[in-house]
Amino acid sequence: MATAKPPARKAAPAKKAAPAKKAAPAKKVAAKKAAPAKKAAPAKKAAPAKKAAAKKAAPAKKRTPNAAFMKAMTPSPTLAAVIGANPLPRTEVTKKVWEYIKKNDLQDKAKRTMINADAKLKEIFKKAQVSMFEMTKLINGHLK
């Protein structure tokens, strides 16, 4: 675009001297702009096709689970009142807490990211209301 502006500035004095010269460079500039645009368009079409192929290939690979998340953790007695006393991986602990929250309708009606703690959850969270993002951090303190 920087190259397009200087010819326009030079074109104003050229009108008075020779209008024919102005027309010829304008066509060359237009031709130069059109050619790269055409080259860029097919390249953009080709790139999404490659991305789509890469996305299809990625799910074929099987992911190995992270051992830290799959390690069975023993819940504290207060957390055991909500999810049970059996050792569970962190992922399962979070799922069980969410089951408890949904079953007892503890999500805030106005702001769904907030959880209103009942008596059992208040012992774990130490607050009447917590954010769903803060919840896992507070639960981790009750796992060994």
Tab-separated table of C-alpha atoms in Angstrom:
chain	number	residue	atom	x	y	z
A	1	MET	CA	0.000	0.000	0.000
A	2	ALA	CA	2.941	2.312	0.588
A	3	THR	CA	3.865	1.965	-3.086
A	4	ALA	CA	0.354	2.994	-4.169
A	5	LYS	CA	0.424	6.358	-2.385
A	6	PRO	CA	3.580	7.884	-3.985
A	7	PRO	CA	2.355	7.338	-7.593
A	8	ALA	CA	-0.889	9.115	-6.664
A	9	ARG	CA	1.056	12.132	-5.391
A	10	LYS	CA	3.232	12.242	-8.496
A	11	ALA	CA	0.174	11.859	-10.703
A	12	ALA	CA	-1.273	15.268	-9.777
A	13	PRO	CA	1.609	17.257	-11.338
A	14	ALA	CA	1.718	14.755	-14.214
A	15	LYS	CA	-1.883	15.659	-15.205
A	16	LYS	CA	-0.768	19.110	-16.247
A	17	ALA	CA	2.335	17.932	-18.092
A	18	ALA	CA	1.289	14.675	-19.748
A	19	PRO	CA	-1.980	12.883	-18.921
A	20	ALA	CA	-0.970	9.894	-21.103
A	21	LYS	CA	1.963	9.045	-18.805
A	22	LYS	CA	-0.337	9.067	-15.782
A	23	ALA	CA	-2.682	6.519	-17.307
A	24	ALA	CA	0.077	4.043	-18.182
A	25	PRO	CA	1.643	3.823	-14.677
A	26	ALA	CA	-1.811	3.545	-13.125
A	27	LYS	CA	-2.520	0.450	-15.221
A	28	LYS	CA	0.817	-1.085	-14.246
A	29	VAL	CA	0.136	-0.458	-10.556
A	30	ALA	CA	-3.337	-1.935	-10.884
A	31	ALA	CA	-1.916	-4.960	-12.700
A	32	LYS	CA	0.705	-5.482	-9.993
A	33	LYS	CA	-1.942	-5.292	-7.262
A	34	ALA	CA	-4.269	-7.700	-9.046
A	35	ALA	CA	-1.605	-10.345	-9.667
A	36	PRO	CA	-0.511	-10.772	-6.012
A	37	ALA	CA	-4.146	-10.814	-4.914
A	38	LYS	CA	-4.856	-13.703	-7.289
A	39	LYS	CA	-1.814	-15.609	-6.033
A	40	ALA	CA	-2.811	-15.028	-2.410
A	41	ALA	CA	-6.376	-16.265	-2.899
A	42	PRO	CA	-5.443	-19.804	-4.068
A	43	ALA	CA	-2.859	-20.048	-1.298
A	44	LYS	CA	-5.554	-19.284	1.277
A	45	LYS	CA	-7.802	-21.953	-0.205
A	46	ALA	CA	-5.009	-24.525	-0.085
A	47	ALA	CA	-4.082	-23.760	3.530
A	48	PRO	CA	-7.521	-24.616	5.029
A	49	ALA	CA	-7.464	-27.928	3.163
A	50	LYS	CA	-4.147	-28.790	4.824
A	51	LYS	CA	-5.510	-27.757	8.226
A	52	ALA	CA	-8.604	-29.897	7.721
A	53	ALA	CA	-6.436	-32.885	6.829
A	54	ALA	CA	-4.282	-32.294	9.898
A	55	LYS	CA	-7.364	-32.086	12.122
A	56	LYS	CA	-8.681	-35.372	10.751
A	57	ALA	CA	-5.341	-37.082	11.347
A	58	ALA	CA	-4.994	-35.804	14.924
A	59	PRO	CA	-8.023	-37.658	16.415
A	60	ALA	CA	-6.676	-40.941	15.015
A	61	LYS	CA	-3.782	-40.783	17.504
A	62	LYS	CA	-4.632	-42.141	20.927
A	63	ARG	CA	-3.763	-39.844	23.817
A	64	THR	CA	-1.966	-41.283	26.785
A	65	PRO	CA	-3.511	-40.166	30.087
A	66	ASN	CA	-1.464	-38.021	32.434
A	67	ALA	CA	-0.365	-40.224	35.332
A	68	ALA	CA	-0.693	-37.371	37.848
A	69	PHE	CA	-4.395	-36.939	37.052
A	70	MET	CA	-5.065	-40.674	37.072
A	71	LYS	CA	-3.422	-41.342	40.451
A	72	ALA	CA	-6.022	-42.336	43.044
A	73	MET	CA	-6.282	-39.754	45.831
A	74	THR	CA	-7.847	-40.338	49.243
A	75	PRO	CA	-10.469	-37.721	50.163
A	76	SER	CA	-10.571	-36.101	53.588
A	77	PRO	CA	-13.510	-37.044	55.863
A	78	THR	CA	-15.338	-33.788	55.012
A	79	LEU	CA	-14.961	-34.391	51.253
A	80	ALA	CA	-15.833	-38.073	51.732
A	81	ALA	CA	-19.265	-36.966	52.996
A	82	VAL	CA	-19.926	-35.595	49.489
A	83	ILE	CA	-18.148	-38.025	47.121
A	84	GLY	CA	-17.594	-41.172	49.202
A	85	ALA	CA	-14.539	-42.522	51.029
A	86	ASN	CA	-13.041	-44.554	48.155
A	87	PRO	CA	-9.772	-43.264	46.644
A	88	LEU	CA	-10.438	-41.644	43.256
A	89	PRO	CA	-8.419	-39.784	40.602
A	90	ARG	CA	-8.713	-35.979	40.669
A	91	THR	CA	-10.795	-36.012	37.500
A	92	GLU	CA	-13.356	-38.344	39.056
A	93	VAL	CA	-13.438	-36.314	42.283
A	94	THR	CA	-14.349	-33.193	40.301
A	95	LYS	CA	-17.034	-35.120	38.384
A	96	LYS	CA	-18.558	-36.439	41.620
A	97	VAL	CA	-18.616	-32.961	43.177
A	98	TRP	CA	-20.382	-31.637	40.046
A	99	GLU	CA	-22.911	-34.495	40.278
A	100	TYR	CA	-23.596	-33.469	43.884
A	101	ILE	CA	-23.955	-29.791	42.897
A	102	LYS	CA	-26.370	-30.599	40.040
A	103	LYS	CA	-28.364	-33.098	42.126
A	104	ASN	CA	-28.863	-30.589	44.964
A	105	ASP	CA	-29.334	-27.608	42.582
A	106	LEU	CA	-26.506	-25.586	44.136
A	107	GLN	CA	-25.534	-23.537	41.068
A	108	ASP	CA	-26.485	-19.873	41.407
A	109	LYS	CA	-29.538	-19.079	39.242
A	110	ALA	CA	-28.381	-15.597	38.198
A	111	LYS	CA	-24.669	-16.293	37.726
A	112	ARG	CA	-24.146	-19.921	36.730
A	113	THR	CA	-20.377	-19.819	37.354
A	114	MET	CA	-21.016	-19.475	41.088
A	115	ILE	CA	-21.800	-22.389	43.404
A	116	ASN	CA	-23.897	-21.801	46.514
A	117	ALA	CA	-22.499	-24.106	49.185
A	118	ASP	CA	-24.798	-26.161	51.383
A	119	ALA	CA	-23.726	-27.390	54.849
A	120	LYS	CA	-21.446	-30.164	53.492
A	121	LEU	CA	-19.771	-27.994	50.858
A	122	LYS	CA	-19.373	-25.084	53.266
A	123	GLU	CA	-17.038	-27.280	55.351
A	124	ILE	CA	-14.922	-27.927	52.243
A	125	PHE	CA	-15.006	-24.432	50.691
A	126	LYS	CA	-15.018	-22.411	53.951
A	127	LYS	CA	-17.344	-19.926	52.165
A	128	ALA	CA	-21.039	-19.661	51.383
A	129	GLN	CA	-20.401	-19.115	47.659
A	130	VAL	CA	-17.442	-19.998	45.417
A	131	SER	CA	-16.614	-19.733	41.735
A	132	MET	CA	-16.544	-22.959	39.731
A	133	PHE	CA	-12.956	-22.089	38.777
A	134	GLU	CA	-11.951	-21.705	42.424
A	135	MET	CA	-13.761	-24.900	43.410
A	136	THR	CA	-11.130	-27.380	42.157
A	137	LYS	CA	-8.374	-25.478	43.951
A	138	LEU	CA	-10.311	-25.720	47.219
A	139	ILE	CA	-11.081	-29.416	46.668
A	140	ASN	CA	-7.395	-30.246	46.099
A	141	GLY	CA	-6.688	-29.234	49.690
A	142	HIS	CA	-8.912	-32.135	50.797
A	143	LEU	CA	-7.101	-34.826	48.784
A	144	LYS	CA	-4.049	-36.843	49.868
